[in-house]
Amino acid sequence: MIYSLIFRVAARFLVPVLLLFSVFMMLRGHNLPGGGFVGGLVAASAFVLYALAAGVQRAREVLRVEPQTLLGSGLACAYGAGLLALALGKPFLTGLWVDLHLPLLGPLHLGSTLLFDLGVMLVVVGTVLLMVFSVEDRLPGLVEE
């Protein structure tokens, strides 16, 4: 299969935009539609788009991390968010909040839910990419690079 030059160039511009949008979707998910799951799907779709445009091997190189590592890191983040509450004598996955005042950023209201959403996002990205990349590994003639 010969990859379209137009599709490859478009994918190179769309991938960073999709990744930035996935972070936006994750961060706005506390009070509005979005969150770690939707952000993870958007981030995974960026790498799937790049895999379709340039090949799975190039997408793996751009990702720089194995999908299994993303999946495991995400599980650790989500579990860690629950353990924070347990360490303070509260029920597992109770939301904890802290107010920080940083000189350049100003006041920040951060919670353990952000860590949980980050974990969900990493699990979704890792799972989707593991499935998509494994299809190419099982059927090497399907996508020629």
mmCIF file with all atom_site columns, C-alpha atoms in Angstrom:
data_model
loop_
_atom_site.group_PDB
_atom_site.id
_atom_site.type_symbol
_atom_site.label_atom_id
_atom_site.label_alt_id
_atom_site.label_comp_id
_atom_site.label_asym_id
_atom_site.label_entity_id
_atom_site.label_seq_id
_atom_site.pdbx_PDB_ins_code
_atom_site.Cartn_x
_atom_site.Cartn_y
_atom_site.Cartn_z
_atom_site.occupancy
_atom_site.B_iso_or_equiv
_atom_site.pdbx_formal_charge
_atom_site.auth_seq_id
_atom_site.auth_comp_id
_atom_site.auth_asym_id
_atom_site.auth_atom_id
_atom_site.pdbx_PDB_model_num
ATOM 1   C CA . MET A 1 1   ? 0.000   0.000   0.000  1.00 0.00 ? 1   MET A CA 1
ATOM 2   C CA . ILE A 1 2   ? 1.361   3.413   -0.942 1.00 0.00 ? 2   ILE A CA 1
ATOM 3   C CA . TYR A 1 3   ? 0.495   6.030   1.623  1.00 0.00 ? 3   TYR A CA 1
ATOM 4   C CA . SER A 1 4   ? -0.962  9.255   0.286  1.00 0.00 ? 4   SER A CA 1
ATOM 5   C CA . LEU A 1 5   ? 1.330   12.241  0.647  1.00 0.00 ? 5   LEU A CA 1
ATOM 6   C CA . ILE A 1 6   ? -1.628  14.521  1.368  1.00 0.00 ? 6   ILE A CA 1
ATOM 7   C CA . PHE A 1 7   ? -2.916  12.185  4.074  1.00 0.00 ? 7   PHE A CA 1
ATOM 8   C CA . ARG A 1 8   ? 0.547   11.929  5.687  1.00 0.00 ? 8   ARG A CA 1
ATOM 9   C CA . VAL A 1 9   ? 1.008   15.704  5.752  1.00 0.00 ? 9   VAL A CA 1
ATOM 10  C CA . ALA A 1 10  ? -2.505  16.262  7.092  1.00 0.00 ? 10  ALA A CA 1
ATOM 11  C CA . ALA A 1 11  ? -1.938  13.656  9.806  1.00 0.00 ? 11  ALA A CA 1
ATOM 12  C CA . ARG A 1 12  ? 1.293   15.358  10.890 1.00 0.00 ? 12  ARG A CA 1
ATOM 13  C CA . PHE A 1 13  ? -0.691  18.549  11.501 1.00 0.00 ? 13  PHE A CA 1
ATOM 14  C CA . LEU A 1 14  ? -3.753  16.878  13.005 1.00 0.00 ? 14  LEU A CA 1
ATOM 15  C CA . VAL A 1 15  ? -1.976  14.668  15.547 1.00 0.00 ? 15  VAL A CA 1
ATOM 16  C CA . PRO A 1 16  ? -0.720  17.548  17.753 1.00 0.00 ? 16  PRO A CA 1
ATOM 17  C CA . VAL A 1 17  ? -4.117  19.270  17.517 1.00 0.00 ? 17  VAL A CA 1
ATOM 18  C CA . LEU A 1 18  ? -5.920  16.080  18.535 1.00 0.00 ? 18  LEU A CA 1
ATOM 19  C CA . LEU A 1 19  ? -3.511  15.492  21.431 1.00 0.00 ? 19  LEU A CA 1
ATOM 20  C CA . LEU A 1 20  ? -4.007  19.046  22.685 1.00 0.00 ? 20  LEU A CA 1
ATOM 21  C CA . PHE A 1 21  ? -7.769  18.641  22.354 1.00 0.00 ? 21  PHE A CA 1
ATOM 22  C CA . SER A 1 22  ? -7.601  15.386  24.317 1.00 0.00 ? 22  SER A CA 1
ATOM 23  C CA . VAL A 1 23  ? -5.893  17.194  27.209 1.00 0.00 ? 23  VAL A CA 1
ATOM 24  C CA . PHE A 1 24  ? -8.585  19.886  27.044 1.00 0.00 ? 24  PHE A CA 1
ATOM 25  C CA . MET A 1 25  ? -11.326 17.244  27.122 1.00 0.00 ? 25  MET A CA 1
ATOM 26  C CA . MET A 1 26  ? -9.727  15.531  30.088 1.00 0.00 ? 26  MET A CA 1
ATOM 27  C CA . LEU A 1 27  ? -9.345  18.745  32.085 1.00 0.00 ? 27  LEU A CA 1
ATOM 28  C CA . ARG A 1 28  ? -12.872 19.996  31.483 1.00 0.00 ? 28  ARG A CA 1
ATOM 29  C CA . GLY A 1 29  ? -14.498 16.701  32.382 1.00 0.00 ? 29  GLY A CA 1
ATOM 30  C CA . HIS A 1 30  ? -15.048 17.439  36.068 1.00 0.00 ? 30  HIS A CA 1
ATOM 31  C CA . ASN A 1 31  ? -18.120 19.640  35.587 1.00 0.00 ? 31  ASN A CA 1
ATOM 32  C CA . LEU A 1 32  ? -18.887 19.357  31.877 1.00 0.00 ? 32  LEU A CA 1
ATOM 33  C CA . PRO A 1 33  ? -18.943 16.524  29.320 1.00 0.00 ? 33  PRO A CA 1
ATOM 34  C CA . GLY A 1 34  ? -15.519 15.051  28.890 1.00 0.00 ? 34  GLY A CA 1
ATOM 35  C CA . GLY A 1 35  ? -13.056 13.463  31.261 1.00 0.00 ? 35  GLY A CA 1
ATOM 36  C CA . GLY A 1 36  ? -10.383 10.824  31.123 1.00 0.00 ? 36  GLY A CA 1
ATOM 37  C CA . PHE A 1 37  ? -12.331 8.372   28.987 1.00 0.00 ? 37  PHE A CA 1
ATOM 38  C CA . VAL A 1 38  ? -13.205 10.841  26.232 1.00 0.00 ? 38  VAL A CA 1
ATOM 39  C CA . GLY A 1 39  ? -9.756  12.430  26.385 1.00 0.00 ? 39  GLY A CA 1
ATOM 40  C CA . GLY A 1 40  ? -8.193  8.991   26.057 1.00 0.00 ? 40  GLY A CA 1
ATOM 41  C CA . LEU A 1 41  ? -10.306 8.137   23.028 1.00 0.00 ? 41  LEU A CA 1
ATOM 42  C CA . VAL A 1 42  ? -9.315  11.377  21.310 1.00 0.00 ? 42  VAL A CA 1
ATOM 43  C CA . ALA A 1 43  ? -5.616  10.815  22.090 1.00 0.00 ? 43  ALA A CA 1
ATOM 44  C CA . ALA A 1 44  ? -5.778  7.223   20.856 1.00 0.00 ? 44  ALA A CA 1
ATOM 45  C CA . SER A 1 45  ? -7.535  8.344   17.673 1.00 0.00 ? 45  SER A CA 1
ATOM 46  C CA . ALA A 1 46  ? -4.611  10.699  16.996 1.00 0.00 ? 46  ALA A CA 1
ATOM 47  C CA . PHE A 1 47  ? -2.167  7.788   16.999 1.00 0.00 ? 47  PHE A CA 1
ATOM 48  C CA . VAL A 1 48  ? -4.534  5.568   15.013 1.00 0.00 ? 48  VAL A CA 1
ATOM 49  C CA . LEU A 1 49  ? -4.803  8.327   12.402 1.00 0.00 ? 49  LEU A CA 1
ATOM 50  C CA . TYR A 1 50  ? -1.021  8.518   12.243 1.00 0.00 ? 50  TYR A CA 1
ATOM 51  C CA . ALA A 1 51  ? -0.783  4.725   11.953 1.00 0.00 ? 51  ALA A CA 1
ATOM 52  C CA . LEU A 1 52  ? -3.167  4.816   8.998  1.00 0.00 ? 52  LEU A CA 1
ATOM 53  C CA . ALA A 1 53  ? -1.220  7.634   7.374  1.00 0.00 ? 53  ALA A CA 1
ATOM 54  C CA . ALA A 1 54  ? 2.377   6.533   7.940  1.00 0.00 ? 54  ALA A CA 1
ATOM 55  C CA . GLY A 1 55  ? 2.206   2.923   9.069  1.00 0.00 ? 55  GLY A CA 1
ATOM 56  C CA . VAL A 1 56  ? 2.044   1.197   12.412 1.00 0.00 ? 56  VAL A CA 1
ATOM 57  C CA . GLN A 1 57  ? 5.815   1.027   12.861 1.00 0.00 ? 57  GLN A CA 1
ATOM 58  C CA . ARG A 1 58  ? 6.134   4.811   12.472 1.00 0.00 ? 58  ARG A CA 1
ATOM 59  C CA . ALA A 1 59  ? 3.218   5.303   14.885 1.00 0.00 ? 59  ALA A CA 1
ATOM 60  C CA . ARG A 1 60  ? 4.992   3.118   17.439 1.00 0.00 ? 60  ARG A CA 1
ATOM 61  C CA . GLU A 1 61  ? 8.132   5.234   17.014 1.00 0.00 ? 61  GLU A CA 1
ATOM 62  C CA . VAL A 1 62  ? 6.194   8.477   17.461 1.00 0.00 ? 62  VAL A CA 1
ATOM 63  C CA . LEU A 1 63  ? 4.438   7.097   20.556 1.00 0.00 ? 63  LEU A CA 1
ATOM 64  C CA . ARG A 1 64  ? 7.858   6.248   22.096 1.00 0.00 ? 64  ARG A CA 1
ATOM 65  C CA . VAL A 1 65  ? 6.191   4.099   24.785 1.00 0.00 ? 65  VAL A CA 1
ATOM 66  C CA . GLU A 1 66  ? 4.668   0.651   24.530 1.00 0.00 ? 66  GLU A CA 1
ATOM 67  C CA . PRO A 1 67  ? 0.873   0.617   24.935 1.00 0.00 ? 67  PRO A CA 1
ATOM 68  C CA . GLN A 1 68  ? 1.242   -1.880  27.803 1.00 0.00 ? 68  GLN A CA 1
ATOM 69  C CA . THR A 1 69  ? 3.330   0.682   29.690 1.00 0.00 ? 69  THR A CA 1
ATOM 70  C CA . LEU A 1 70  ? 0.619   3.315   29.228 1.00 0.00 ? 70  LEU A CA 1
ATOM 71  C CA . LEU A 1 71  ? -2.002  0.853   30.431 1.00 0.00 ? 71  LEU A CA 1
ATOM 72  C CA . GLY A 1 72  ? -0.022  -0.085  33.537 1.00 0.00 ? 72  GLY A CA 1
ATOM 73  C CA . SER A 1 73  ? 0.840   3.515   34.352 1.00 0.00 ? 73  SER A CA 1
ATOM 74  C CA . GLY A 1 74  ? -2.804  4.476   34.041 1.00 0.00 ? 74  GLY A CA 1
ATOM 75  C CA . LEU A 1 75  ? -3.879  1.715   36.397 1.00 0.00 ? 75  LEU A CA 1
ATOM 76  C CA . ALA A 1 76  ? -1.235  2.850   38.883 1.00 0.00 ? 76  ALA A CA 1
ATOM 77  C CA . CYS A 1 77  ? -2.451  6.479   38.699 1.00 0.00 ? 77  CYS A CA 1
ATOM 78  C CA . ALA A 1 78  ? -6.092  5.551   39.180 1.00 0.00 ? 78  ALA A CA 1
ATOM 79  C CA . TYR A 1 79  ? -5.277  3.179   42.031 1.00 0.00 ? 79  TYR A CA 1
ATOM 80  C CA . GLY A 1 80  ? -2.979  5.783   43.579 1.00 0.00 ? 80  GLY A CA 1
ATOM 81  C CA . ALA A 1 81  ? -5.822  8.300   43.610 1.00 0.00 ? 81  ALA A CA 1
ATOM 82  C CA . GLY A 1 82  ? -7.810  5.854   45.721 1.00 0.00 ? 82  GLY A CA 1
ATOM 83  C CA . LEU A 1 83  ? -4.908  5.059   48.007 1.00 0.00 ? 83  LEU A CA 1
ATOM 84  C CA . LEU A 1 84  ? -4.429  8.745   48.818 1.00 0.00 ? 84  LEU A CA 1
ATOM 85  C CA . ALA A 1 85  ? -7.846  8.796   50.438 1.00 0.00 ? 85  ALA A CA 1
ATOM 86  C CA . LEU A 1 86  ? -7.185  5.541   52.297 1.00 0.00 ? 86  LEU A CA 1
ATOM 87  C CA . ALA A 1 87  ? -3.930  6.932   53.656 1.00 0.00 ? 87  ALA A CA 1
ATOM 88  C CA . LEU A 1 88  ? -5.903  9.823   55.192 1.00 0.00 ? 88  LEU A CA 1
ATOM 89  C CA . GLY A 1 89  ? -8.473  7.487   56.752 1.00 0.00 ? 89  GLY A CA 1
ATOM 90  C CA . LYS A 1 90  ? -11.224 8.174   54.220 1.00 0.00 ? 90  LYS A CA 1
ATOM 91  C CA . PRO A 1 91  ? -13.075 5.689   51.994 1.00 0.00 ? 91  PRO A CA 1
ATOM 92  C CA . PHE A 1 92  ? -11.320 4.471   48.843 1.00 0.00 ? 92  PHE A CA 1
ATOM 93  C CA . LEU A 1 93  ? -11.553 6.965   45.926 1.00 0.00 ? 93  LEU A CA 1
ATOM 94  C CA . THR A 1 94  ? -12.879 9.820   48.062 1.00 0.00 ? 94  THR A CA 1
ATOM 95  C CA . GLY A 1 95  ? -12.069 13.103  46.334 1.00 0.00 ? 95  GLY A CA 1
ATOM 96  C CA . LEU A 1 96  ? -9.333  15.095  48.053 1.00 0.00 ? 96  LEU A CA 1
ATOM 97  C CA . TRP A 1 97  ? -8.694  18.745  47.279 1.00 0.00 ? 97  TRP A CA 1
ATOM 98  C CA . VAL A 1 98  ? -5.804  21.110  47.890 1.00 0.00 ? 98  VAL A CA 1
ATOM 99  C CA . ASP A 1 99  ? -5.442  24.818  47.184 1.00 0.00 ? 99  ASP A CA 1
ATOM 100 C CA . LEU A 1 100 ? -2.057  25.915  45.873 1.00 0.00 ? 100 LEU A CA 1
ATOM 101 C CA . HIS A 1 101 ? -0.860  29.438  45.234 1.00 0.00 ? 101 HIS A CA 1
ATOM 102 C CA . LEU A 1 102 ? 1.868   29.432  42.593 1.00 0.00 ? 102 LEU A CA 1
ATOM 103 C CA . PRO A 1 103 ? 3.589   32.689  41.642 1.00 0.00 ? 103 PRO A CA 1
ATOM 104 C CA . LEU A 1 104 ? 3.269   32.351  37.855 1.00 0.00 ? 104 LEU A CA 1
ATOM 105 C CA . LEU A 1 105 ? -0.001  30.416  37.643 1.00 0.00 ? 105 LEU A CA 1
ATOM 106 C CA . GLY A 1 106 ? -1.898  31.970  40.535 1.00 0.00 ? 106 GLY A CA 1
ATOM 107 C CA . PRO A 1 107 ? -4.298  30.014  42.734 1.00 0.00 ? 107 PRO A CA 1
ATOM 108 C CA . LEU A 1 108 ? -4.940  26.388  41.774 1.00 0.00 ? 108 LEU A CA 1
ATOM 109 C CA . HIS A 1 109 ? -7.651  24.120  43.168 1.00 0.00 ? 109 HIS A CA 1
ATOM 110 C CA . LEU A 1 110 ? -6.349  20.588  42.517 1.00 0.00 ? 110 LEU A CA 1
ATOM 111 C CA . GLY A 1 111 ? -7.962  17.312  43.443 1.00 0.00 ? 111 GLY A CA 1
ATOM 112 C CA . SER A 1 112 ? -7.285  13.614  43.430 1.00 0.00 ? 112 SER A CA 1
ATOM 113 C CA . THR A 1 113 ? -9.947  13.292  40.740 1.00 0.00 ? 113 THR A CA 1
ATOM 114 C CA . LEU A 1 114 ? -7.466  14.787  38.283 1.00 0.00 ? 114 LEU A CA 1
ATOM 115 C CA . LEU A 1 115 ? -5.042  11.948  39.054 1.00 0.00 ? 115 LEU A CA 1
ATOM 116 C CA . PHE A 1 116 ? -7.875  9.435   38.598 1.00 0.00 ? 116 PHE A CA 1
ATOM 117 C CA . ASP A 1 117 ? -8.891  11.012  35.253 1.00 0.00 ? 117 ASP A CA 1
ATOM 118 C CA . LEU A 1 118 ? -5.266  10.927  34.094 1.00 0.00 ? 118 LEU A CA 1
ATOM 119 C CA . GLY A 1 119 ? -5.165  7.237   34.973 1.00 0.00 ? 119 GLY A CA 1
ATOM 120 C CA . VAL A 1 120 ? -8.370  6.548   33.057 1.00 0.00 ? 120 VAL A CA 1
ATOM 121 C CA . MET A 1 121 ? -7.007  8.458   30.069 1.00 0.00 ? 121 MET A CA 1
ATOM 122 C CA . LEU A 1 122 ? -3.773  6.438   30.031 1.00 0.00 ? 122 LEU A CA 1
ATOM 123 C CA . VAL A 1 123 ? -5.666  3.142   30.387 1.00 0.00 ? 123 VAL A CA 1
ATOM 124 C CA . VAL A 1 124 ? -7.937  4.017   27.456 1.00 0.00 ? 124 VAL A CA 1
ATOM 125 C CA . VAL A 1 125 ? -5.039  5.121   25.229 1.00 0.00 ? 125 VAL A CA 1
ATOM 126 C CA . GLY A 1 126 ? -3.034  2.014   26.113 1.00 0.00 ? 126 GLY A CA 1
ATOM 127 C CA . THR A 1 127 ? -5.958  -0.351  25.544 1.00 0.00 ? 127 THR A CA 1
ATOM 128 C CA . VAL A 1 128 ? -7.040  1.114   22.203 1.00 0.00 ? 128 VAL A CA 1
ATOM 129 C CA . LEU A 1 129 ? -3.496  1.262   20.831 1.00 0.00 ? 129 LEU A CA 1
ATOM 130 C CA . LEU A 1 130 ? -2.744  -2.239  22.079 1.00 0.00 ? 130 LEU A CA 1
ATOM 131 C CA . MET A 1 131 ? -5.744  -3.526  20.127 1.00 0.00 ? 131 MET A CA 1
ATOM 132 C CA . VAL A 1 132 ? -4.994  -1.536  16.970 1.00 0.00 ? 132 VAL A CA 1
ATOM 133 C CA . PHE A 1 133 ? -1.266  -2.285  16.933 1.00 0.00 ? 133 PHE A CA 1
ATOM 134 C CA . SER A 1 134 ? -1.827  -5.988  17.632 1.00 0.00 ? 134 SER A CA 1
ATOM 135 C CA . VAL A 1 135 ? -4.043  -6.284  14.555 1.00 0.00 ? 135 VAL A CA 1
ATOM 136 C CA . GLU A 1 136 ? -1.079  -5.247  12.444 1.00 0.00 ? 136 GLU A CA 1
ATOM 137 C CA . ASP A 1 137 ? 1.199   -7.656  14.296 1.00 0.00 ? 137 ASP A CA 1
ATOM 138 C CA . ARG A 1 138 ? -1.184  -10.572 13.657 1.00 0.00 ? 138 ARG A CA 1
ATOM 139 C CA . LEU A 1 139 ? -1.903  -9.650  10.028 1.00 0.00 ? 139 LEU A CA 1
ATOM 140 C CA . PRO A 1 140 ? 1.358   -8.210  8.682  1.00 0.00 ? 140 PRO A CA 1
ATOM 141 C CA . GLY A 1 141 ? 0.167   -8.293  5.072  1.00 0.00 ? 141 GLY A CA 1
ATOM 142 C CA . LEU A 1 142 ? -2.838  -6.102  5.910  1.00 0.00 ? 142 LEU A CA 1
ATOM 143 C CA . VAL A 1 143 ? -0.805  -2.900  6.094  1.00 0.00 ? 143 VAL A CA 1
ATOM 144 C CA . GLU A 1 144 ? 2.402   -2.765  4.124  1.00 0.00 ? 144 GLU A CA 1
ATOM 145 C CA . GLU A 1 145 ? 4.976   -0.204  5.169  1.00 0.00 ? 145 GLU A CA 1
#
